[in-house]
Tab-separated table of C-alpha atoms (C1' of nucleotides) in Angstrom:
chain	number	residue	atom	x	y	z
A	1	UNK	CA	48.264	2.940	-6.991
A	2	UNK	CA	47.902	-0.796	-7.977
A	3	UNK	CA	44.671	-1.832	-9.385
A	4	UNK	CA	44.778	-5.460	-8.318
A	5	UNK	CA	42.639	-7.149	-5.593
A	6	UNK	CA	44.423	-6.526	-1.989
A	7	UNK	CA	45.882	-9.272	-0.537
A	8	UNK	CA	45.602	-11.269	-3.307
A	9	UNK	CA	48.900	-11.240	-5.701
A	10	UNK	CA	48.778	-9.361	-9.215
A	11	UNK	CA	48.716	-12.085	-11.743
A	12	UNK	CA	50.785	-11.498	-14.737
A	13	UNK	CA	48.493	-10.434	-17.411
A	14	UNK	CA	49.020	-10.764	-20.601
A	15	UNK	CA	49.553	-7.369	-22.633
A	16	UNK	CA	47.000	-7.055	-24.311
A	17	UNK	CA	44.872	-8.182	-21.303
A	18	UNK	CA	47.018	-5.308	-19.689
A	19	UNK	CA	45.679	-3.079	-22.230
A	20	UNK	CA	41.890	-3.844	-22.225
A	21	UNK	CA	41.767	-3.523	-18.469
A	22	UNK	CA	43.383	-0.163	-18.529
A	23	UNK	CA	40.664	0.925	-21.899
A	24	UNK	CA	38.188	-0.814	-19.836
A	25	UNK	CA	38.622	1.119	-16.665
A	26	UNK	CA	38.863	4.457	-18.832
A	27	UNK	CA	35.916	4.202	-20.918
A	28	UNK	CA	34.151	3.397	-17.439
A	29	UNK	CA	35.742	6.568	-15.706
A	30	UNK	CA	33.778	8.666	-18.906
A	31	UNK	CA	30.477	6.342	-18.652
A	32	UNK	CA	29.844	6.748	-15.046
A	33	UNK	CA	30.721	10.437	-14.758
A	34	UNK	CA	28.332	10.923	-17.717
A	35	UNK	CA	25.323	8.834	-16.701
A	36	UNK	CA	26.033	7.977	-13.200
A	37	UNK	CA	24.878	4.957	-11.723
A	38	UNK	CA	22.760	3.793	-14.706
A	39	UNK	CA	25.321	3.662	-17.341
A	40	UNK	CA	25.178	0.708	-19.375
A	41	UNK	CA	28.212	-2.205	-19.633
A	42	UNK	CA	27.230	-2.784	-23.478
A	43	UNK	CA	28.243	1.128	-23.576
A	44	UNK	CA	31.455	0.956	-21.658
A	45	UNK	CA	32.345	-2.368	-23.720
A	46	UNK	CA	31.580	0.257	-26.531
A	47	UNK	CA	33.643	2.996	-25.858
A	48	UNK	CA	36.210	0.777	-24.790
A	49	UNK	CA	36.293	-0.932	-28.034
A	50	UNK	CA	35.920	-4.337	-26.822
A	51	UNK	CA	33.232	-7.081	-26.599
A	52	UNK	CA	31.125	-6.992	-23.331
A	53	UNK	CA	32.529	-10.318	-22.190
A	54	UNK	CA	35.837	-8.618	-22.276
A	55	UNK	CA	34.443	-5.999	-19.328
A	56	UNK	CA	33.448	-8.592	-17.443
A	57	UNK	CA	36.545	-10.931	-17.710
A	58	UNK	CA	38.119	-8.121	-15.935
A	59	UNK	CA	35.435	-6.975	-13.691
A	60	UNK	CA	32.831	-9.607	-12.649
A	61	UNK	CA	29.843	-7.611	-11.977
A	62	UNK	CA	28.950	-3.945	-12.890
A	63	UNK	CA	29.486	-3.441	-8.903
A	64	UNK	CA	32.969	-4.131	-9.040
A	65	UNK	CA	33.460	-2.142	-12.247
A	66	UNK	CA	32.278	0.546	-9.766
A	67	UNK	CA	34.142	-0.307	-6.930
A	68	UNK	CA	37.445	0.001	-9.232
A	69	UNK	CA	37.006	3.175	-9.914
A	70	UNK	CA	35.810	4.139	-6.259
A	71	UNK	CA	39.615	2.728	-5.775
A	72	UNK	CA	40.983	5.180	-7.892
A	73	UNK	CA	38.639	8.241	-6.260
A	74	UNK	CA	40.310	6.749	-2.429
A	75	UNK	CA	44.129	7.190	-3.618
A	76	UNK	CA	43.327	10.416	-4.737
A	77	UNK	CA	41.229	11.663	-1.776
A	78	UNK	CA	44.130	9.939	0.668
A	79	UNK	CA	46.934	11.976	-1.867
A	80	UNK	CA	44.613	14.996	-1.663
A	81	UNK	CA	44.559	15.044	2.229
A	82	UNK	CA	48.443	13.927	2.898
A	83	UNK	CA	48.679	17.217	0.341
A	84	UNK	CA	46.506	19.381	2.677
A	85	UNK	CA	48.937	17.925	5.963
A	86	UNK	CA	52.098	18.951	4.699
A	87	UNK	CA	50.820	22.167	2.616
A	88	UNK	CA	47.976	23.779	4.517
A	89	UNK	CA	49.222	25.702	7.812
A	90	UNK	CA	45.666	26.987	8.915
A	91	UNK	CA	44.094	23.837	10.335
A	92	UNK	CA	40.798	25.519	10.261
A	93	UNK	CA	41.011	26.099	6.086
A	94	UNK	CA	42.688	22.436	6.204
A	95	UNK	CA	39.403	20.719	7.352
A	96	UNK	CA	37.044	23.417	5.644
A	97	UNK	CA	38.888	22.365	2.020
A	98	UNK	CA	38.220	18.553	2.924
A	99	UNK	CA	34.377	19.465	2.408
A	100	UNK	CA	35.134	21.024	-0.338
A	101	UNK	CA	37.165	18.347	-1.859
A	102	UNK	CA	34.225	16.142	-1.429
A	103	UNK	CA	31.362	18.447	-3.011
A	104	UNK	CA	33.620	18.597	-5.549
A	105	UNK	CA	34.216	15.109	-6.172
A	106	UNK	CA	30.670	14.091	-6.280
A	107	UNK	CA	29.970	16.382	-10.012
A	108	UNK	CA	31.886	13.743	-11.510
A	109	UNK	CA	31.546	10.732	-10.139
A	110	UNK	CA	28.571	9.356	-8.704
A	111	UNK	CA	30.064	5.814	-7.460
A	112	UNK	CA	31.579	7.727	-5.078
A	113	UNK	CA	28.945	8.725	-2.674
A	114	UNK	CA	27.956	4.960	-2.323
A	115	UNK	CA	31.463	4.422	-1.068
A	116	UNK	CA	31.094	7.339	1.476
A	117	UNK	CA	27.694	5.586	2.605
A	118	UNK	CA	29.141	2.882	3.183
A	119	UNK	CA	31.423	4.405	5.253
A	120	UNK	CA	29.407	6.368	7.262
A	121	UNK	CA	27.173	3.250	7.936
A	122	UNK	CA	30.365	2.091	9.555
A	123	UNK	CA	30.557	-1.172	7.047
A	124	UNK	CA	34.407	-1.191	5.876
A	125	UNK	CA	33.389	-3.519	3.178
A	126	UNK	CA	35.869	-3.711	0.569
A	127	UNK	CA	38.495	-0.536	0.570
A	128	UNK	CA	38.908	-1.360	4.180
A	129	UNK	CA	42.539	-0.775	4.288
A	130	UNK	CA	41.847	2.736	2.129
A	131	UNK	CA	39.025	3.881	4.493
A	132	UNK	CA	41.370	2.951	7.718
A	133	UNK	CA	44.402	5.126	5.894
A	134	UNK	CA	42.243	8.516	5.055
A	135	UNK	CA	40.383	8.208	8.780
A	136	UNK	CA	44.072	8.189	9.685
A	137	UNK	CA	44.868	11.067	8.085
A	138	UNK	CA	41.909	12.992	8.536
A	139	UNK	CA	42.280	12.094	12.514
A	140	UNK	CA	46.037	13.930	12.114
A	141	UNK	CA	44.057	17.002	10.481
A	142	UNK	CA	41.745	17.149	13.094
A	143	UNK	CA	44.286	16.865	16.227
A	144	UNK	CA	45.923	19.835	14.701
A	145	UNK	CA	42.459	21.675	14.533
A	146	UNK	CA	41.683	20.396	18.279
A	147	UNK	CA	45.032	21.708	19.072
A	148	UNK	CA	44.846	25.141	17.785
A	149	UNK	CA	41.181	25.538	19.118
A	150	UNK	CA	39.401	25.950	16.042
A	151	UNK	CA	36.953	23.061	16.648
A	152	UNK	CA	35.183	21.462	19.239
A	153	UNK	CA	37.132	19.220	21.465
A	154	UNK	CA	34.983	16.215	20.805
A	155	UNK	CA	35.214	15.914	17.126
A	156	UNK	CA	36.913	12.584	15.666
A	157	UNK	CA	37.905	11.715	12.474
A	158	UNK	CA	35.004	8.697	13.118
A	159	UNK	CA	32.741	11.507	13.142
A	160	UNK	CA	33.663	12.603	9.255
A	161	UNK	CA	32.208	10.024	6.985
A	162	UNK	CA	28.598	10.856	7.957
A	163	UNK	CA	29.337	14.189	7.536
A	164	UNK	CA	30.596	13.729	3.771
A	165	UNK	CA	28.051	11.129	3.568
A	166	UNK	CA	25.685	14.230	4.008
A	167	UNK	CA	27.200	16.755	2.106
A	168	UNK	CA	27.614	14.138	-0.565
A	169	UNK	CA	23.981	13.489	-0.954
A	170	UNK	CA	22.888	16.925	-0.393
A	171	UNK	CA	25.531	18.099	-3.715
A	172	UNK	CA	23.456	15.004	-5.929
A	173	UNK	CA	20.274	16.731	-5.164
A	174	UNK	CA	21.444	19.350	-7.798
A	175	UNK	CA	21.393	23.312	-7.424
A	176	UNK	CA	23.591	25.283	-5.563
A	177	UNK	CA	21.794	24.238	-1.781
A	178	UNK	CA	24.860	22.694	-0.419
A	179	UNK	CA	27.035	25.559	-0.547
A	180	UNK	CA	24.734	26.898	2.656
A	181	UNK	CA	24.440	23.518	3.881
A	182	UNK	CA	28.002	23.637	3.758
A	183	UNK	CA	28.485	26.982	5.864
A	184	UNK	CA	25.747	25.555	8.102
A	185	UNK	CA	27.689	22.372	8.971
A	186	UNK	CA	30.746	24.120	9.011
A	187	UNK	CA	30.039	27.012	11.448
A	188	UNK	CA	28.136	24.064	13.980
A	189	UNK	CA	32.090	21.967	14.139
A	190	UNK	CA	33.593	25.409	15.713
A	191	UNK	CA	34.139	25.196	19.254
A	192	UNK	CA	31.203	26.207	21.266
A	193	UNK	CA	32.367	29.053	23.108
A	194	UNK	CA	33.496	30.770	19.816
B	1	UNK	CA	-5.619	13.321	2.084
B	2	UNK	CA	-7.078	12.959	-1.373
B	3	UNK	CA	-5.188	10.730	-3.815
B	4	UNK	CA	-6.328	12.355	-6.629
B	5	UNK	CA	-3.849	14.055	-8.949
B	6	UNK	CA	-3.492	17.991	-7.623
B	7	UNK	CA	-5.762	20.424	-9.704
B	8	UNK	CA	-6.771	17.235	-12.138
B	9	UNK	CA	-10.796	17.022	-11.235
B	10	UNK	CA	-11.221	13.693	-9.548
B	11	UNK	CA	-12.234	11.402	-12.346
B	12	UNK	CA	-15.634	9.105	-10.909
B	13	UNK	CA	-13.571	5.402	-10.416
B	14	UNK	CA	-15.636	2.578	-10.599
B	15	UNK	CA	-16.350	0.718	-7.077
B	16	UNK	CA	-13.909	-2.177	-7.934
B	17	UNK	CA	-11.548	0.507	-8.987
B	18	UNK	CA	-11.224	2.025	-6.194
B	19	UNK	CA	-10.992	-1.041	-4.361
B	20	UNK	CA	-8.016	-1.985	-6.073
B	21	UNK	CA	-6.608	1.287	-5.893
B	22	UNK	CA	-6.416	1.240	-2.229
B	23	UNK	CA	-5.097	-2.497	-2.279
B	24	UNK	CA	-2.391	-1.478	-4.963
B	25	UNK	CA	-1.550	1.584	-2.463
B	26	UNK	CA	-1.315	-0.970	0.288
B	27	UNK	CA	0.900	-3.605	-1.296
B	28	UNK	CA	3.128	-1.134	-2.497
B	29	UNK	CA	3.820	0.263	1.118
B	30	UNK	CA	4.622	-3.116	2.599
B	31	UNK	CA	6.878	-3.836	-1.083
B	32	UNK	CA	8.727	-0.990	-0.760
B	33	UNK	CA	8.788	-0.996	3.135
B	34	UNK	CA	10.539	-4.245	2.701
B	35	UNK	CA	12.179	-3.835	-0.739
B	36	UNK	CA	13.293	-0.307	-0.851
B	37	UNK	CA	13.732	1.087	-4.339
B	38	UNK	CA	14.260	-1.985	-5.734
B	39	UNK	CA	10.809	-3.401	-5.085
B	40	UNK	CA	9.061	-4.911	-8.085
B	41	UNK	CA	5.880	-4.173	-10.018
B	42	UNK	CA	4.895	-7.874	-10.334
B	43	UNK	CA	5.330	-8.649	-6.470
B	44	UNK	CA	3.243	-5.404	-5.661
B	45	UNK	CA	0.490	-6.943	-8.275
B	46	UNK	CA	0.616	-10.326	-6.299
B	47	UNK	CA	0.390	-8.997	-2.962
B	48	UNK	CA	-2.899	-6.610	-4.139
B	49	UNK	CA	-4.014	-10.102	-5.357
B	50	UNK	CA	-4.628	-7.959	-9.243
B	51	UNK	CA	-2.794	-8.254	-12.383
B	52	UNK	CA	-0.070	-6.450	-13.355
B	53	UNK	CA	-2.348	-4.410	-15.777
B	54	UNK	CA	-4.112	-3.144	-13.063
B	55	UNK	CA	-1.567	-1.166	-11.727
B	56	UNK	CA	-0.417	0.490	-14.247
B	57	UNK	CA	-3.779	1.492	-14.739
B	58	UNK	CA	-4.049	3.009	-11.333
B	59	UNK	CA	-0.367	4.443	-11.587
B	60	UNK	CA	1.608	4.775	-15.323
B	61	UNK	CA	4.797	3.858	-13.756
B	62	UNK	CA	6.973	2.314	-11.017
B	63	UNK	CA	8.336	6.113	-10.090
B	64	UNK	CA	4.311	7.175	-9.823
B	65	UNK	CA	3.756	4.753	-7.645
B	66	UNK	CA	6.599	5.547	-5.487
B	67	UNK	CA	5.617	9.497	-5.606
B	68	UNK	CA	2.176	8.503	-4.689
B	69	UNK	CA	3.600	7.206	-1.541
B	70	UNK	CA	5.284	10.262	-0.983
B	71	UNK	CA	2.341	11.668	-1.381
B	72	UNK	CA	0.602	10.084	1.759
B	73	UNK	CA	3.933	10.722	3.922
B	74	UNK	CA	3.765	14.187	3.172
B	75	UNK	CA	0.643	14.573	4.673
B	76	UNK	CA	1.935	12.809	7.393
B	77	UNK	CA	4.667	14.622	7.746
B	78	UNK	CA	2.565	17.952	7.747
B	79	UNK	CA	0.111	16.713	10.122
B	80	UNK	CA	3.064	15.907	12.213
B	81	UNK	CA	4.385	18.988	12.446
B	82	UNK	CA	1.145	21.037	12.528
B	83	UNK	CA	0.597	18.536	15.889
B	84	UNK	CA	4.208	19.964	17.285
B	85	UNK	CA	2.469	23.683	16.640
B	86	UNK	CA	0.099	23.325	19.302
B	87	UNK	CA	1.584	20.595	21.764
B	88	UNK	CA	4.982	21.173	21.881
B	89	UNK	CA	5.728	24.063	24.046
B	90	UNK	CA	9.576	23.950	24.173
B	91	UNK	CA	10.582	25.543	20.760
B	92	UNK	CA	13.880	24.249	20.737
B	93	UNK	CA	12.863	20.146	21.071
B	94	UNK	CA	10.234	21.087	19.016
B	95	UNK	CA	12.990	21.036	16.232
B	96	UNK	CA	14.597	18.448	17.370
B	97	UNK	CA	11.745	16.172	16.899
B	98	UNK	CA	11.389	17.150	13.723
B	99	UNK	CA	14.021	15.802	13.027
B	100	UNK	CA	13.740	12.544	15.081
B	101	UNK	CA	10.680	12.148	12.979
B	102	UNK	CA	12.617	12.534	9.650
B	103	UNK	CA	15.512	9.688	10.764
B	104	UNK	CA	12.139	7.585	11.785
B	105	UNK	CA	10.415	7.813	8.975
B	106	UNK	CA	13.178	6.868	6.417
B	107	UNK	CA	13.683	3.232	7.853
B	108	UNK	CA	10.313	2.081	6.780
B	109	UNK	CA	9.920	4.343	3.574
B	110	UNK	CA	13.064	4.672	0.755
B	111	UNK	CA	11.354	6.607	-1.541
B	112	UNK	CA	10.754	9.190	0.860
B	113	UNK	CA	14.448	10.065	0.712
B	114	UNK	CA	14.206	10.799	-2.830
B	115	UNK	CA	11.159	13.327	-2.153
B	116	UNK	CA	13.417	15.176	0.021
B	117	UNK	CA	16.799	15.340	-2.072
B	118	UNK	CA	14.291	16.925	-4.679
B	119	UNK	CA	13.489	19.617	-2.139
B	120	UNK	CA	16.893	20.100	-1.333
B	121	UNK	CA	17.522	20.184	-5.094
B	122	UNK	CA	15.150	23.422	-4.934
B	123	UNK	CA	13.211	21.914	-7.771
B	124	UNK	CA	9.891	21.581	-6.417
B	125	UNK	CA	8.749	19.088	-8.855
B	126	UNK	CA	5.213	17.989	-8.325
B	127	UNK	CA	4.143	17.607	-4.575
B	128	UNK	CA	4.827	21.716	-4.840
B	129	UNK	CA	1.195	22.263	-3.129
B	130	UNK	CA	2.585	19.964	-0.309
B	131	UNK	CA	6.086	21.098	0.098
B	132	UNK	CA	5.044	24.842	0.620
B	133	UNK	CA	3.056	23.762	2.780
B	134	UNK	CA	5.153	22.130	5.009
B	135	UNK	CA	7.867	24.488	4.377
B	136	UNK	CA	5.741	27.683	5.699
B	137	UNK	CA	4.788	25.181	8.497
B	138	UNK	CA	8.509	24.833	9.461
B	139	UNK	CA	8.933	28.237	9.128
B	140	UNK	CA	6.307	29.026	12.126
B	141	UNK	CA	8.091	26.624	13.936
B	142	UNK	CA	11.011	28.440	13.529
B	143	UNK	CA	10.231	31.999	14.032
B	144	UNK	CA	9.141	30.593	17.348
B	145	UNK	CA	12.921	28.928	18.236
B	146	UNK	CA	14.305	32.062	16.587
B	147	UNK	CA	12.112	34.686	19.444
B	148	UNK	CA	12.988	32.144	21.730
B	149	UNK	CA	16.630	32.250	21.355
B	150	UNK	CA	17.468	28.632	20.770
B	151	UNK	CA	18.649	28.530	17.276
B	152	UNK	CA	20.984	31.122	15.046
B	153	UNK	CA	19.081	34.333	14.112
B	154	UNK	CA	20.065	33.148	10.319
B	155	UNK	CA	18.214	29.521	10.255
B	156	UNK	CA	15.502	29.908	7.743
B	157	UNK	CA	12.888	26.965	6.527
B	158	UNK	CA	14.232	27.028	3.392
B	159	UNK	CA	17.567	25.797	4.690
B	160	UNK	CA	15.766	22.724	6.544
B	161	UNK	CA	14.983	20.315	3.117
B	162	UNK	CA	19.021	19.841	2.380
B	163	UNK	CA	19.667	19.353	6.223
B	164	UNK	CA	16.717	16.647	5.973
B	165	UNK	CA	18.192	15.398	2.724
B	166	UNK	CA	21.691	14.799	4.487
B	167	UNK	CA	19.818	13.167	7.142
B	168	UNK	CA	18.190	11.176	5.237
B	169	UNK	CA	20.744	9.896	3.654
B	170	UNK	CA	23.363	9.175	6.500
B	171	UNK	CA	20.118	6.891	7.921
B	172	UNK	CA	20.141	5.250	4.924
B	173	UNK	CA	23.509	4.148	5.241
B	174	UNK	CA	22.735	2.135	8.052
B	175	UNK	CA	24.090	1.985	11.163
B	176	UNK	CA	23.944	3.968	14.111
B	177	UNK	CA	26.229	6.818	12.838
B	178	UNK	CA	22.890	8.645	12.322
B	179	UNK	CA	22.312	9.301	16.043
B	180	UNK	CA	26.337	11.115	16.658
B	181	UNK	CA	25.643	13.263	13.317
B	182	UNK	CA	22.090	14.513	14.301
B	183	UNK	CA	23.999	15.760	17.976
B	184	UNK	CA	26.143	17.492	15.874
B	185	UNK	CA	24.061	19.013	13.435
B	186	UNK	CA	21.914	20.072	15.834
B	187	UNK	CA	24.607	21.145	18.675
B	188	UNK	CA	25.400	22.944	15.776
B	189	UNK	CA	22.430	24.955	14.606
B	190	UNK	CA	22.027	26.640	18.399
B	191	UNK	CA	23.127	30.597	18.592
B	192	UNK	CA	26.757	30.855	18.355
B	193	UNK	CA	27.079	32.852	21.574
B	194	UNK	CA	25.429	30.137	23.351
C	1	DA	C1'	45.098	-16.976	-22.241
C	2	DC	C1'	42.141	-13.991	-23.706
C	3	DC	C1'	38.480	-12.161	-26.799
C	4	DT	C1'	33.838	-11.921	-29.064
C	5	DG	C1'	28.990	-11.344	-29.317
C	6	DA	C1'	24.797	-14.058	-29.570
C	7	DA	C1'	21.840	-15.914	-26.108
C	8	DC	C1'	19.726	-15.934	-21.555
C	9	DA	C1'	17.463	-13.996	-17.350
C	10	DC	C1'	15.151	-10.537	-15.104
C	11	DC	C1'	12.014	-6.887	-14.597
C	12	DG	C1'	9.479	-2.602	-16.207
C	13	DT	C1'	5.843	-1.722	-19.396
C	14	DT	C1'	2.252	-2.592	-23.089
C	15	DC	C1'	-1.762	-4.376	-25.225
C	16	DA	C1'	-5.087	-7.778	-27.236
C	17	DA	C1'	-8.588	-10.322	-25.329
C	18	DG	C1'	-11.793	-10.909	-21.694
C	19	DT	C1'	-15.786	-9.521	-18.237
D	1	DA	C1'	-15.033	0.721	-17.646
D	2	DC	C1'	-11.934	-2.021	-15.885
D	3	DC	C1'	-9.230	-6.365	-15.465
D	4	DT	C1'	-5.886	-10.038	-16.869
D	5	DG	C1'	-1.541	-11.938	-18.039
D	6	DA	C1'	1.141	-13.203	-22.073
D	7	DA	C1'	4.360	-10.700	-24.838
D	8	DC	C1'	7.819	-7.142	-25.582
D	9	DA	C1'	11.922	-4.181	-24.558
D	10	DC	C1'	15.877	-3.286	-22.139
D	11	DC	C1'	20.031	-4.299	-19.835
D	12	DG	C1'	23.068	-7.176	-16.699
D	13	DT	C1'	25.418	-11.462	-17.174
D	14	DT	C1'	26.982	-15.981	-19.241
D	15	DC	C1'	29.149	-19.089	-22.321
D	16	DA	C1'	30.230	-21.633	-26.679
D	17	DA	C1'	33.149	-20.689	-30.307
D	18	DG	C1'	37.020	-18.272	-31.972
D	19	DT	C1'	42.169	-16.508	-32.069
DNA sequence: ACCTGAACACCGTTCAAGT
DNA sequence: ACCTGAACACCGTTCAAGT
């Protein structure tokens, strides 16, 4: 939930510093889910209603303006899942609304799928500690799924990132194609013998 | 294999223009090659040995530069596949190395990935002539795995450009991750029955 | 301590002057 | 007809001056 560096400790802020970062970060959320990738900093400073130099006193690079909210996207994918693990009882439907979750998620925020690539190229990067805690859960979906039979034995939660890495492009490229890339991909994780 | 814009008449060049033109085409595969998207106009100029001028005379902008490369893979691409029609007897690897070829071809050529997310997209775009092409060539391809057997009765051509995109994309991402996603895509495209 | 916004750097694109 | 490269526009980033 915190929004500070990891590792490093929160420095007291002052509050109106408190209050810029948090205008900042929401005037960001609106940018990027409007323009993607190529909205502008003068614009978030903007709709912020603060001077550029303000954005990047609390973000040093457009990249880690990005990476803040990519943050934001991981706590709610890792609530999202630990939701699904405790409130789904088919463990089929459990991993098939996982997908979902993620085609979802990409409509609105583009920053996201660079996170998932860099997952699925298998470069932790930054968010290390988030990526490790939703391959976690996902691996406690997918043992239940193994379990009951409803996918094939091999299938690790390592296995996943490429796959929403995938999907994730495949929902930028617009239309409505990755709903049947979805059923494709889906029906090929079932166990082979049916 | 012309260059020429598709049903624009061929417009007479100049023989120093079409000298340049090819040199221009040629810098810009080793720029990009190297650069990715992020390759720049100037260093393609330098490494042509022309001005800057001169190729935006040849191509209006960075992006139809890029799609001109596209261009030239696509033939590729179709001549590749047109190859597996006659000398690839096994119907089933013939698909495979299809997609071999795609994961190949996107480490030395970004732009190509962006060709294909349009096709997944469904918006043609330009290169329309092209895509059909290679789309009705797929589908021969697959009529033949389909008598065969080897893939599920449902697999169309049409369904191939978003499982190329996702491809595409998870070999962007670097790594090896690639490799473990193709053997399940593909593990998962055979006849459910087995 | 933190904020502001003019100034700088970089790169895509244009165009006046050349051949 | 085509080429050149200085100049312009745009946007990410910095920093001197303010509070």
């Amino acid at each position: 939930m915190s929004t500070a560096e990891p590792t490093i400790i929160t420095k007291r802020l002052r509050a109106d510093a408190v209050r810029n970062r948090a205008k900042v970060l929401e005037a960001a959320r609106a940018a990027f889910a409007e323009h993607g990738a190529e909205a502008q900093m003068e614009d978030v400073a903007r709709r912020a209603g603060v001077g550029v130099g303000t954005v990047y006193r609390h973000f040093p690079t457009k990249q880690a303006l990005a990476e803040a909210l990519v943050e934001e996207r991981f706590d709610r994918t890792i609530a999202f899942v630990r939701g699904l693990l405790d409130e789904e009882p088919d463990p089929w439907r459990a991993l098939e609304r996982c997908f979902e979750y993620c085609a979802a998620t990409q409509a609105t925020d583009r920053a996201w799928a660079a996170a998932l690539a860099l997952m699925a190229g298998g470069t932790m990067g930054p968010r290390e500690h988030q990526m490790r805690e939703l391959l976690a859960l996902e691996e406690q979906l997918l043992a239940g799924a193994r379990a009951a039979g409803v996918v094939r034995e091999d299938l690790v939660a390592t296995d996943l990132p490429a796959l929403f890495c995938g999907l994730a492009s495949v929902v930028q490229a617009g239309g409505d194609a990755w709903r049947r890339y979805l059923e494709l991909l889906l029906d090929g994780l079932r166990p082979p013998a049916r």
